[in-house]
């Protein structure tokens, strides 16, 4: 699995921790989209890099981190085909895969601990989409996108 990861300055340290943790997963290839320091940057720029890597650049999934996970997930969700979920715990990380087929996991470095981040990442990577009635709902999300994409 190819995984794109990105963050703003607020997520920089947690992103490094997550990249280290990802070494424990066999077959996961990581593309680090930045940012590469704690110097202040704008989270939409990093959201776009990861979202484009997932939507058009061959990455299977993505992880994005800002202070709250809110801004970076809102921005990523503007890219067609992206379903980015801002998660806080193991339950939401599992549900975003099972019910929503989320292709990007978002979280906030100022909201969750490193330990919780690792738990979210593991759950996100190891949980499959349940399909069935959820497939229809995910397709309806894509229809909304098409309606407003020229
Ligand atoms: C940066 O201070 C902060 O606004 C950003 O990381 C994020 O939390 C935005 O949603």
Coordinates of N, CA and C and ligand atoms in Angstrom, one line a residue:
X1 N 0.8 -1.2 0.0 CA 0.0 0.0 0.0 C 0.9 1.2 0.0
X2 N 0.5 2.2 -0.9 CA 1.3 3.4 -0.9 C 0.5 4.5 -0.1
X3 N 1.2 5.1 0.8 CA 0.5 6.0 1.8 C 1.2 7.4 1.7
X4 N 0.4 8.4 1.4 CA 0.9 9.8 1.4 C 0.6 10.4 2.7
X5 N 1.5 11.1 3.3 CA 1.3 11.8 4.6 C 1.8 13.2 4.5
X6 N 1.0 14.1 5.2 CA 1.3 15.5 5.2 C 0.8 16.2 6.4
X7 N 1.3 17.4 6.7 CA 0.9 18.1 7.9 C 1.3 19.6 7.7
X8 N 0.7 20.4 8.6 CA 1.2 21.8 8.7 C 2.2 21.8 9.8
X9 N 2.7 23.0 10.2 CA 3.7 23.2 11.2 C 3.2 22.6 12.6
X10 N 1.9 22.7 12.8 CA 1.3 22.2 14.1 C 1.4 20.7 14.2
X11 N 1.4 20.0 13.0 CA 1.4 18.6 13.0 C 2.8 18.0 12.7
X12 N 3.8 18.8 12.6 CA 5.1 18.4 12.1 C 5.7 17.3 13.0
X13 N 5.7 17.5 14.3 CA 6.3 16.6 15.2 C 5.5 15.2 15.3
X14 N 4.2 15.3 15.3 CA 3.4 14.1 15.3 C 3.5 13.4 14.0
X15 N 3.7 14.1 12.9 CA 3.9 13.4 11.6 C 5.1 12.6 11.6
X16 N 6.2 13.1 12.2 CA 7.5 12.3 12.3 C 7.3 11.1 13.1
X17 N 6.5 11.2 14.2 CA 6.3 10.1 15.1 C 5.5 9.0 14.3
X18 N 4.5 9.5 13.5 CA 3.7 8.5 12.7 C 4.5 7.9 11.6
X19 N 5.4 8.6 11.0 CA 6.3 8.0 9.9 C 7.1 6.9 10.6
X20 N 7.7 7.2 11.7 CA 8.5 6.1 12.5 C 7.6 4.9 12.7
X21 N 6.4 5.2 13.2 CA 5.5 4.0 13.5 C 5.1 3.2 12.3
X22 N 5.0 3.9 11.2 CA 4.6 3.2 9.9 C 5.7 2.2 9.5
X23 N 6.9 2.3 10.0 CA 8.0 1.4 9.6 C 7.6 0.0 10.1
X24 N 6.7 -0.1 11.1 CA 6.3 -1.4 11.7 C 5.4 -2.2 10.8
X25 N 4.8 -1.5 9.8 CA 3.9 -2.1 8.9 C 4.5 -2.6 7.6
X26 N 4.4 -3.9 7.4 CA 5.0 -4.5 6.2 C 4.2 -4.1 5.0
X27 N 4.9 -3.8 3.9 CA 4.2 -3.5 2.6 C 3.6 -2.1 2.5
X28 N 3.9 -1.2 3.5 CA 3.4 0.2 3.5 C 4.6 1.1 3.0
X29 N 4.4 1.7 1.9 CA 5.4 2.6 1.3 C 4.9 4.0 1.6
X30 N 5.7 4.8 2.2 CA 5.3 6.2 2.7 C 5.9 7.3 1.8
X31 N 5.0 8.2 1.3 CA 5.4 9.4 0.6 C 5.2 10.5 1.5
X32 N 6.3 11.2 1.9 CA 6.2 12.3 2.9 C 6.0 13.6 2.0
X33 N 4.8 14.2 2.1 CA 4.5 15.4 1.3 C 4.8 16.7 2.0
X34 N 5.4 16.6 3.2 CA 5.8 17.8 4.0 C 4.6 18.1 5.0
X35 N 4.8 19.2 5.6 CA 5.8 20.2 5.7 C 7.0 19.6 6.4
X36 N 8.2 20.2 6.2 CA 9.4 19.5 6.7 C 10.1 20.3 7.9
X37 N 9.4 21.2 8.5 CA 9.9 21.9 9.7 C 8.7 22.5 10.5
X38 N 9.0 23.1 11.6 CA 7.9 23.8 12.4 C 7.7 25.2 11.9
X39 N 8.3 25.6 10.9 CA 8.0 27.0 10.3 C 6.6 27.1 9.9
X40 N 6.0 28.2 10.2 CA 4.5 28.3 9.9 C 4.2 28.2 8.4
X41 N 3.2 27.4 8.1 CA 2.7 27.2 6.7 C 1.2 27.2 6.7
X42 N 0.6 27.2 5.5 CA -0.9 27.2 5.5 C -1.4 25.8 5.2
X43 N -2.2 25.3 6.1 CA -2.6 23.8 6.0 C -3.3 23.5 4.6
X44 N -4.0 24.4 3.9 CA -4.6 24.0 2.7 C -3.5 23.5 1.6
X45 N -2.4 24.1 1.7 CA -1.3 23.7 0.7 C -0.9 22.3 0.9
X46 N -0.8 21.9 2.2 CA -0.4 20.5 2.5 C -1.5 19.5 2.3
X47 N -2.7 20.0 2.6 CA -3.9 19.1 2.3 C -4.0 18.8 0.8
X48 N -3.7 19.8 0.0 CA -3.8 19.6 -1.4 C -2.7 18.6 -1.9
X49 N -1.5 18.7 -1.4 CA -0.5 17.8 -1.8 C -0.9 16.3 -1.5
X50 N -1.4 16.1 -0.3 CA -1.8 14.7 0.0 C -3.0 14.3 -0.8
X51 N -4.0 15.2 -0.9 CA -5.2 14.8 -1.6 C -5.0 14.5 -3.0
X52 N -4.1 15.3 -3.7 CA -3.8 15.1 -5.1 C -3.0 13.8 -5.2
X53 N -2.1 13.5 -4.3 CA -1.4 12.2 -4.3 C -2.4 11.0 -4.3
X54 N -3.4 11.1 -3.5 CA -4.4 10.1 -3.3 C -5.3 10.0 -4.5
X55 N -5.8 11.2 -4.9 CA -6.8 11.2 -6.0 C -6.2 11.0 -7.4
X56 N -5.0 11.5 -7.6 CA -4.4 11.4 -9.0 C -3.0 10.9 -9.0
X57 N -2.4 10.7 -7.9 CA -0.9 10.4 -7.9 C -0.5 9.0 -7.5
X58 N -1.5 8.1 -7.5 CA -1.1 6.7 -7.2 C -1.0 6.3 -5.8
X59 N -1.3 7.2 -4.9 CA -1.3 6.8 -3.4 C -2.6 6.1 -3.1
X60 N -2.6 5.1 -2.4 CA -3.8 4.3 -2.0 C -4.6 5.1 -0.9
X61 N -3.9 5.6 0.0 CA -4.5 6.3 1.1 C -3.6 7.4 1.6
X62 N -4.2 8.3 2.5 CA -3.4 9.4 3.0 C -3.6 9.6 4.5
X63 N -2.7 10.3 5.1 CA -2.8 10.8 6.5 C -2.5 12.2 6.5
X64 N -3.3 13.1 7.1 CA -3.0 14.5 7.2 C -3.2 15.0 8.7
X65 N -2.3 15.9 9.1 CA -2.3 16.3 10.5 C -2.2 17.8 10.5
X66 N -3.1 18.5 11.2 CA -2.9 19.9 11.6 C -3.1 20.0 13.1
X67 N -3.4 21.2 13.6 CA -3.6 21.4 15.0 C -4.8 20.7 15.5
X68 N -5.9 20.8 14.8 CA -7.2 20.2 15.2 C -7.6 19.1 14.3
X69 N -7.0 19.0 13.1 CA -7.5 18.0 12.0 C -8.6 18.6 11.2
X70 N -9.1 19.8 11.7 CA -10.3 20.3 11.0 C -10.0 21.0 9.7
X71 N -9.1 22.0 9.8 CA -8.9 22.8 8.5 C -8.3 21.9 7.4
X72 N -7.4 21.0 7.8 CA -6.7 20.2 6.8 C -7.7 19.2 6.2
X73 N -8.6 18.7 6.9 CA -9.6 17.8 6.4 C -10.6 18.5 5.5
X74 N -11.1 19.7 5.9 CA -12.0 20.5 5.1 C -11.4 20.7 3.7
X75 N -10.1 21.1 3.8 CA -9.4 21.5 2.5 C -9.2 20.2 1.6
X76 N -8.8 19.1 2.2 CA -8.6 17.9 1.4 C -9.9 17.4 0.8
X77 N -11.0 17.6 1.5 CA -12.3 17.2 1.0 C -12.8 18.0 -0.2
X78 N -12.1 19.0 -0.6 CA -12.5 19.8 -1.8 C -12.0 19.1 -3.1
X79 N -11.0 18.2 -2.9 CA -10.5 17.5 -4.1 C -11.4 16.3 -4.5
X80 N -11.8 16.3 -5.7 CA -12.7 15.2 -6.1 C -12.2 13.8 -5.8
X81 N -13.1 13.0 -5.3 CA -12.7 11.6 -5.0 C -12.1 11.4 -3.6
X82 N -11.9 12.6 -2.9 CA -11.4 12.4 -1.5 C -12.5 12.4 -0.5
X83 N -12.3 11.4 0.4 CA -13.2 11.3 1.6 C -12.2 11.3 2.8
X84 N -12.0 12.5 3.3 CA -11.1 12.7 4.4 C -11.9 12.7 5.7
X85 N -11.5 11.9 6.7 CA -12.2 11.9 8.0 C -11.4 12.3 9.1
X86 N -11.9 13.3 9.8 CA -11.1 13.8 11.0 C -11.6 12.9 12.2
X87 N -10.6 12.1 12.7 CA -11.0 11.1 13.7 C -10.3 11.5 15.1
X88 N -10.9 11.0 16.1 CA -10.4 11.3 17.5 C -10.1 10.0 18.3
X89 N -10.7 8.9 17.9 CA -10.5 7.7 18.7 C -10.7 6.5 17.8
X90 N -10.4 5.3 18.4 CA -10.4 4.1 17.6 C -11.8 3.8 16.9
X91 N -12.9 4.2 17.6 CA -14.2 4.0 17.0 C -14.4 4.8 15.7
X92 N -14.1 6.1 15.8 CA -14.3 6.9 14.6 C -13.3 6.5 13.4
X93 N -12.1 6.0 13.8 CA -11.2 5.5 12.8 C -11.7 4.3 12.1
X94 N -12.3 3.4 12.9 CA -12.9 2.2 12.3 C -14.1 2.5 11.4
X95 N -15.0 3.3 12.0 CA -16.2 3.7 11.2 C -15.9 4.4 9.9
X96 N -14.9 5.3 9.9 CA -14.6 6.0 8.7 C -14.2 5.1 7.6
X97 N -13.6 3.9 7.9 CA -13.3 2.9 6.9 C -14.5 2.1 6.6
X98 N -15.1 1.5 7.6 CA -16.2 0.5 7.4 C -17.4 1.2 6.7
X99 N -17.8 2.4 7.1 CA -19.0 3.0 6.6 C -18.8 4.0 5.5
X100 N -17.7 4.7 5.6 CA -17.5 5.8 4.6 C -16.4 5.6 3.6
X101 N -15.7 4.5 3.7 CA -14.6 4.2 2.8 C -13.7 5.4 2.7
X102 N -13.4 6.0 3.8 CA -12.5 7.1 3.9 C -11.1 6.8 3.3
X103 N -10.6 7.6 2.4 CA -9.3 7.4 1.9 C -8.2 8.3 2.5
X104 N -8.6 9.2 3.3 CA -7.6 10.0 4.1 C -8.1 10.1 5.5
X105 N -7.1 9.8 6.4 CA -7.3 9.9 7.8 C -6.7 11.3 8.3
X106 N -7.5 12.0 9.0 CA -7.0 13.3 9.5 C -7.1 13.3 11.0
X107 N -6.2 14.0 11.7 CA -6.3 14.1 13.1 C -5.5 15.4 13.6
X108 N -5.8 15.8 14.8 CA -5.2 17.0 15.3 C -4.1 16.8 16.4
X109 N -3.0 17.3 16.1 CA -1.8 17.1 17.0 C -2.1 17.8 18.4
X110 N -3.0 18.8 18.4 CA -3.3 19.5 19.7 C -4.6 18.9 20.3
X111 N -5.0 17.8 19.7 CA -6.3 17.1 20.2 C -6.0 15.7 20.8
X112 N -5.2 15.0 20.1 CA -4.9 13.6 20.5 C -3.5 13.4 20.9
X113 N -3.2 12.3 21.7 CA -1.8 12.0 22.0 C -1.2 11.2 20.9
X114 N 0.1 11.0 21.0 CA 0.9 10.1 20.1 C 0.4 8.7 20.1
X115 N 0.0 8.3 21.3 CA -0.5 6.9 21.5 C -1.8 6.7 20.7
X116 N -2.7 7.7 20.9 CA -4.0 7.6 20.2 C -3.7 7.7 18.7
X117 N -2.8 8.6 18.3 CA -2.5 8.7 16.8 C -2.1 7.3 16.3
X118 N -1.3 6.6 17.0 CA -0.8 5.3 16.5 C -2.0 4.3 16.4
X119 N -2.9 4.4 17.4 CA -4.1 3.6 17.4 C -5.0 3.9 16.2
X120 N -5.1 5.2 15.9 CA -6.0 5.6 14.7 C -5.3 5.1 13.4
X121 N -4.0 5.2 13.3 CA -3.3 4.8 12.1 C -3.5 3.3 11.9
X122 N -3.2 2.6 12.9 CA -3.3 1.1 12.8 C -4.8 0.7 12.4
X123 N -5.7 1.3 13.0 CA -7.1 1.0 12.7 C -7.5 1.4 11.3
X124 N -7.1 2.5 10.9 CA -7.4 3.0 9.6 C -6.8 2.1 8.5
X125 N -5.6 1.7 8.7 CA -4.9 0.8 7.7 C -5.4 -0.6 7.7
X126 N -6.0 -1.1 8.8 CA -6.3 -2.5 8.9 C -7.8 -2.7 8.8
X127 N -8.6 -1.7 8.6 CA -10.1 -1.9 8.5 C -10.6 -1.7 7.1
X128 N -11.4 -2.7 6.6 CA -11.9 -2.7 5.2 C -13.2 -2.0 5.2
X129 N -13.6 -1.5 4.0 CA -14.9 -0.9 3.8 C -15.9 -2.1 3.8
X130 N -17.1 -1.8 4.5 CA -18.1 -2.9 4.6 C -18.9 -3.0 3.4
X131 N -19.0 -2.0 2.5 CA -19.8 -2.2 1.3 C -21.3 -2.2 1.6
X132 N -22.1 -3.0 0.8 CA -23.5 -3.1 1.1 C -24.2 -1.8 1.0
X133 N -25.0 -1.5 2.0 CA -25.8 -0.2 2.0 C -24.9 1.0 2.1
X134 N -23.7 0.8 2.6 CA -22.7 1.9 2.7 C -22.2 2.3 1.3
X135 N -22.1 1.3 0.4 CA -21.7 1.6 -1.0 C -22.6 2.6 -1.6
X136 N -23.9 2.4 -1.5 CA -24.9 3.3 -2.1 C -24.7 4.7 -1.5
X137 N -24.4 4.8 -0.3 CA -24.3 6.2 0.3 C -23.0 6.9 -0.1
X138 N -21.9 6.1 -0.2 CA -20.7 6.7 -0.7 C -20.8 7.1 -2.2
X139 N -21.6 6.3 -3.0 CA -21.9 6.7 -4.3 C -22.7 8.1 -4.4
X140 N -23.5 8.2 -3.4 CA -24.3 9.5 -3.4 C -23.4 10.7 -3.1
X141 N -22.4 10.5 -2.3 CA -21.4 11.5 -2.1 C -20.7 11.9 -3.4
X142 N -20.4 10.9 -4.2 CA -19.7 11.2 -5.5 C -20.7 11.9 -6.4
X143 N -22.0 11.6 -6.3 CA -23.0 12.3 -7.1 C -23.1 13.8 -6.8
X144 N -23.0 14.1 -5.5 CA -23.0 15.5 -5.1 C -21.8 16.2 -5.7
X145 N -20.7 15.5 -5.6 CA -19.4 16.1 -6.1 C -19.6 16.4 -7.6
X146 N -20.2 15.5 -8.4 CA -20.3 15.6 -9.8 C -21.3 16.8 -10.1
X147 N -22.3 16.9 -9.3 CA -23.3 17.9 -9.6 C -22.7 19.3 -9.6
X148 N -21.6 19.5 -8.8 CA -21.0 20.8 -8.7 C -19.6 20.9 -9.3
X149 N -19.2 19.9 -10.0 CA -17.9 19.9 -10.7 C -18.2 20.1 -12.2
X150 N -17.6 21.2 -12.7 CA -17.8 21.5 -14.1 C -16.8 20.8 -15.0
Ligands
LIG1 C1 -2.5 26.4 13.0 O1 -2.3 27.3 14.1 C2 -3.9 25.8 13.1 O2 -4.9 26.8 12.8 C3 -4.0 24.7 12.1 O3 -3.0 23.7 12.5 C4 -5.3 23.9 12.2 O4 -5.7 23.5 13.5 C5 -6.4 24.4 11.4 O5 -7.5 23.9 11.3

